[in-house]
Amino acid sequence: MRGWTVAMAAAVVLVGTNAMAFPVQVPVGAQGEAPDVAALRAQLAEKDAQLKAALARLQQYEDEADYLRAEQMGVAEAVRASGLPERQQRRLAVSIVREAERNNLDPLLVVALIRCESSFNNYAVSGVGAMGLMQVMPDTGKYLAEKSGYKLGRHTNLFDFETNVNLGTAYLADLISRFGSVEGALVAYNAGPGLAKRILAKKENRVKFMAGYPAKVVKEFRKLKAQQERAISLRAEQTTTDRKG
């Protein structure tokens, strides 16, 4: 036992005089990496930054293309009535066009529904708890978000107009597919799918309900389409005049 103690003491003395019994790897480079590894990491970071910049430019290009379509369709003009700051108006117009086209809907139908549901009030809340521009119910929003592969999180996220348009437009498209027509889908959008089936099953109830909310949205949609057609005609006339000049 005494011999073991003496051996340990000798080892301690050797350590103290830098005569290490075990080899120790001395870090190389600022973070303990070999120079070639550090150089490779820097190259990867630079490439990643370049990729992010390229994606940002692509997104800007796509946004500009979508906004141009929003202007041509009359969506941008309709959004101006929202009273939102100009930058948010642009984002909202782009979002409406993008989500409508993604779901095979006319963007002006989405605009018509927003006008009837919330009058472009981001923070509108109905008596039954529907929220935001397209008046999405929290449970419906949660279900639609999970169906799309993400979590809605807090219910107040429905006040974010891009999130609200994303979910509301997908919901409207789903209802059109399930009920077979825009009018039937609007009944379901307003009353809920379960009640809508009962309403549509009886002629008297169907006729009465169709004359209310669905007729209001369709009327607004037709007005927007008429405005769009007039704008297209004016642009065509202007183009013809410019060519003659």
Tab-separated table of C-alpha atoms in Angstrom, residues 8-199:
chain	number	residue	atom	x	y	z
A	8	MET	CA	1.007	8.228	-7.143
A	9	ALA	CA	2.968	11.033	-5.495
A	10	ALA	CA	5.700	10.634	-8.096
A	11	ALA	CA	3.127	10.885	-10.873
A	12	VAL	CA	1.772	14.122	-9.407
A	13	VAL	CA	5.287	15.572	-9.282
A	14	LEU	CA	5.843	14.614	-12.913
A	15	VAL	CA	2.593	16.307	-13.940
A	16	GLY	CA	3.596	19.439	-12.106
A	17	THR	CA	6.873	19.549	-14.063
A	18	ASN	CA	5.041	19.118	-17.451
A	19	ALA	CA	6.403	15.587	-17.809
A	20	MET	CA	2.874	14.308	-18.545
A	21	ALA	CA	2.278	10.609	-18.281
A	22	PHE	CA	-0.618	10.818	-20.847
A	23	PRO	CA	-0.592	12.781	-24.149
A	24	VAL	CA	-2.919	15.818	-24.303
A	25	GLN	CA	-4.254	17.138	-27.675
A	26	VAL	CA	-3.637	20.858	-27.902
A	27	PRO	CA	-6.527	22.723	-29.651
A	28	VAL	CA	-5.693	24.106	-33.064
A	29	GLY	CA	-7.489	27.141	-34.472
A	30	ALA	CA	-9.925	29.592	-32.886
A	31	GLN	CA	-12.430	26.901	-31.830
A	32	GLY	CA	-10.146	23.939	-31.508
A	33	GLU	CA	-10.524	22.909	-35.171
A	34	ALA	CA	-7.808	22.058	-37.611
A	35	PRO	CA	-7.230	24.839	-40.186
A	36	ASP	CA	-8.625	22.815	-43.091
A	37	VAL	CA	-11.826	22.027	-41.135
A	38	ALA	CA	-12.255	25.673	-40.157
A	39	ALA	CA	-11.771	26.742	-43.795
A	40	LEU	CA	-14.364	24.222	-44.971
A	41	ARG	CA	-16.827	25.431	-42.335
A	42	ALA	CA	-16.322	29.038	-43.495
A	43	GLN	CA	-16.929	28.015	-47.124
A	44	LEU	CA	-20.151	26.241	-46.157
A	45	ALA	CA	-21.330	29.281	-44.192
A	46	GLU	CA	-20.646	31.509	-47.211
A	47	LYS	CA	-22.545	29.151	-49.550
A	48	ASP	CA	-25.454	29.045	-47.106
A	49	ALA	CA	-25.584	32.851	-47.021
A	50	GLN	CA	-25.535	32.964	-50.830
A	51	LEU	CA	-28.377	30.439	-51.022
A	52	LYS	CA	-30.486	32.424	-48.551
A	53	ALA	CA	-29.891	35.605	-50.539
A	54	ALA	CA	-30.884	33.845	-53.776
A	55	LEU	CA	-34.063	32.496	-52.174
A	56	ALA	CA	-34.912	35.971	-50.892
A	57	ARG	CA	-34.510	37.395	-54.415
A	58	LEU	CA	-36.681	34.605	-55.824
A	59	GLN	CA	-39.355	35.298	-53.206
A	60	GLN	CA	-39.272	38.987	-54.069
A	61	TYR	CA	-39.644	38.170	-57.760
A	62	GLU	CA	-42.622	35.875	-57.050
A	63	ASP	CA	-44.207	38.509	-54.812
A	64	GLU	CA	-43.868	41.130	-57.545
A	65	ALA	CA	-45.438	38.782	-60.111
A	66	ASP	CA	-48.333	37.980	-57.754
A	67	TYR	CA	-48.868	41.657	-56.948
A	68	LEU	CA	-48.970	42.508	-60.643
A	69	ARG	CA	-51.762	39.956	-61.058
A	70	ALA	CA	-53.484	41.391	-57.982
A	71	GLU	CA	-53.488	44.806	-59.628
A	72	GLN	CA	-54.748	43.439	-62.940
A	73	MET	CA	-57.573	41.530	-61.238
A	74	GLY	CA	-58.689	44.424	-59.069
A	75	VAL	CA	-57.639	42.686	-55.848
A	76	ALA	CA	-55.115	45.378	-54.958
A	77	GLU	CA	-57.729	48.103	-55.385
A	78	ALA	CA	-60.197	46.223	-53.176
A	79	VAL	CA	-57.548	45.731	-50.489
A	80	ARG	CA	-56.846	49.476	-50.384
A	81	ALA	CA	-60.235	49.901	-48.736
A	82	SER	CA	-58.928	47.911	-45.771
A	83	GLY	CA	-57.132	50.911	-44.307
A	84	LEU	CA	-54.046	48.790	-43.647
A	85	PRO	CA	-50.597	50.373	-44.036
A	86	GLU	CA	-49.396	50.271	-47.647
A	87	ARG	CA	-46.822	47.529	-47.076
A	88	GLN	CA	-49.419	45.288	-45.403
A	89	GLN	CA	-51.891	46.003	-48.201
A	90	ARG	CA	-49.342	44.692	-50.675
A	91	ARG	CA	-48.703	41.547	-48.623
A	92	LEU	CA	-52.432	40.936	-48.209
A	93	ALA	CA	-53.128	41.344	-51.937
A	94	VAL	CA	-50.305	38.921	-52.745
A	95	SER	CA	-51.573	36.458	-50.143
A	96	ILE	CA	-55.131	36.521	-51.516
A	97	VAL	CA	-53.973	35.892	-55.101
A	98	ARG	CA	-51.480	33.225	-54.112
A	99	GLU	CA	-53.787	31.258	-51.816
A	100	ALA	CA	-56.779	31.539	-54.161
A	101	GLU	CA	-54.799	30.224	-57.112
A	102	ARG	CA	-53.290	27.471	-54.968
A	103	ASN	CA	-56.817	26.319	-54.115
A	104	ASN	CA	-58.255	26.827	-57.628
A	105	LEU	CA	-60.472	29.730	-56.567
A	106	ASP	CA	-61.119	33.108	-58.142
A	107	PRO	CA	-59.242	35.656	-55.978
A	108	LEU	CA	-62.206	38.021	-56.247
A	109	LEU	CA	-64.429	35.406	-54.595
A	110	VAL	CA	-62.046	35.472	-51.623
A	111	VAL	CA	-62.196	39.282	-51.619
A	112	ALA	CA	-66.010	39.170	-51.715
A	113	LEU	CA	-66.107	36.769	-48.776
A	114	ILE	CA	-63.685	38.905	-46.743
A	115	ARG	CA	-65.807	42.004	-47.375
A	116	CYS	CA	-68.933	40.216	-46.175
A	117	GLU	CA	-67.276	38.508	-43.235
A	118	SER	CA	-65.114	41.224	-41.709
A	119	SER	CA	-65.011	44.301	-43.986
A	120	PHE	CA	-61.214	43.806	-43.972
A	121	ASN	CA	-60.983	44.154	-40.186
A	122	ASN	CA	-57.981	42.039	-39.143
A	123	TYR	CA	-59.194	41.843	-35.564
A	124	ALA	CA	-62.873	41.127	-36.139
A	125	VAL	CA	-64.412	38.566	-33.771
A	126	SER	CA	-67.938	37.252	-34.266
A	127	GLY	CA	-70.458	36.479	-31.560
A	128	VAL	CA	-69.610	32.773	-31.815
A	129	GLY	CA	-65.835	33.346	-31.741
A	130	ALA	CA	-64.859	33.322	-35.435
A	131	MET	CA	-61.722	35.421	-35.909
A	132	GLY	CA	-59.892	37.583	-38.418
A	133	LEU	CA	-60.432	38.584	-42.024
A	134	MET	CA	-62.171	35.387	-43.126
A	135	GLN	CA	-63.749	34.724	-39.719
A	136	VAL	CA	-62.156	31.346	-39.092
A	137	MET	CA	-63.267	29.446	-35.997
A	138	PRO	CA	-60.319	28.528	-33.734
A	139	ASP	CA	-61.043	24.778	-33.815
A	140	THR	CA	-61.429	24.878	-37.595
A	141	GLY	CA	-58.188	26.831	-37.915
A	142	LYS	CA	-56.367	24.325	-35.725
A	143	TYR	CA	-57.685	21.404	-37.792
A	144	LEU	CA	-56.794	23.057	-41.125
A	145	ALA	CA	-53.307	23.987	-39.937
A	146	GLU	CA	-52.579	20.438	-38.779
A	147	LYS	CA	-53.943	19.125	-42.086
A	148	SER	CA	-51.439	21.372	-43.857
A	149	GLY	CA	-48.597	20.080	-41.686
A	150	TYR	CA	-48.097	22.807	-39.111
A	151	LYS	CA	-49.497	23.924	-35.762
A	152	LEU	CA	-51.609	27.049	-35.430
A	153	GLY	CA	-50.450	27.689	-31.885
A	154	ARG	CA	-52.407	30.366	-30.055
A	155	HIS	CA	-55.871	31.227	-31.349
A	156	THR	CA	-54.776	34.844	-31.668
A	157	ASN	CA	-52.530	33.778	-34.553
A	158	LEU	CA	-55.743	33.899	-36.601
A	159	PHE	CA	-55.428	37.697	-36.439
A	160	ASP	CA	-52.376	37.392	-38.689
A	161	PHE	CA	-53.915	38.125	-42.096
A	162	GLU	CA	-51.612	35.826	-44.066
A	163	THR	CA	-52.366	32.894	-41.768
A	164	ASN	CA	-56.076	33.701	-41.812
A	165	VAL	CA	-56.249	33.912	-45.616
A	166	ASN	CA	-54.242	30.716	-45.944
A	167	LEU	CA	-56.627	28.768	-43.710
A	168	GLY	CA	-59.869	30.474	-44.774
A	169	THR	CA	-59.193	29.993	-48.471
A	170	ALA	CA	-58.302	26.331	-48.003
A	171	TYR	CA	-61.507	25.880	-45.991
A	172	LEU	CA	-63.676	27.519	-48.658
A	173	ALA	CA	-62.118	25.323	-51.377
A	174	ASP	CA	-62.709	22.212	-49.256
A	175	LEU	CA	-66.364	23.143	-48.735
A	176	ILE	CA	-66.911	23.743	-52.457
A	177	SER	CA	-65.511	20.268	-53.109
A	178	ARG	CA	-67.729	18.711	-50.412
A	179	PHE	CA	-70.978	20.557	-51.221
A	180	GLY	CA	-70.599	20.708	-54.993
A	181	SER	CA	-71.246	24.419	-55.566
A	182	VAL	CA	-70.137	27.855	-54.404
A	183	GLU	CA	-73.608	28.593	-52.986
A	184	GLY	CA	-73.720	25.344	-51.017
A	185	ALA	CA	-70.207	25.950	-49.733
A	186	LEU	CA	-71.181	29.454	-48.603
A	187	VAL	CA	-74.076	28.005	-46.620
A	188	ALA	CA	-71.610	25.662	-44.910
A	189	TYR	CA	-69.053	28.460	-44.414
A	190	ASN	CA	-71.651	30.574	-42.654
A	191	ALA	CA	-73.667	27.967	-40.758
A	192	GLY	CA	-71.168	25.134	-40.364
A	193	PRO	CA	-71.076	21.903	-42.416
A	194	GLY	CA	-73.371	19.935	-40.105
A	195	LEU	CA	-76.165	22.507	-40.035
A	196	ALA	CA	-75.667	23.225	-43.734
A	197	LYS	CA	-76.538	19.643	-44.629
A	198	ARG	CA	-79.838	19.963	-42.755
A	199	ILE	CA	-80.578	23.355	-44.319
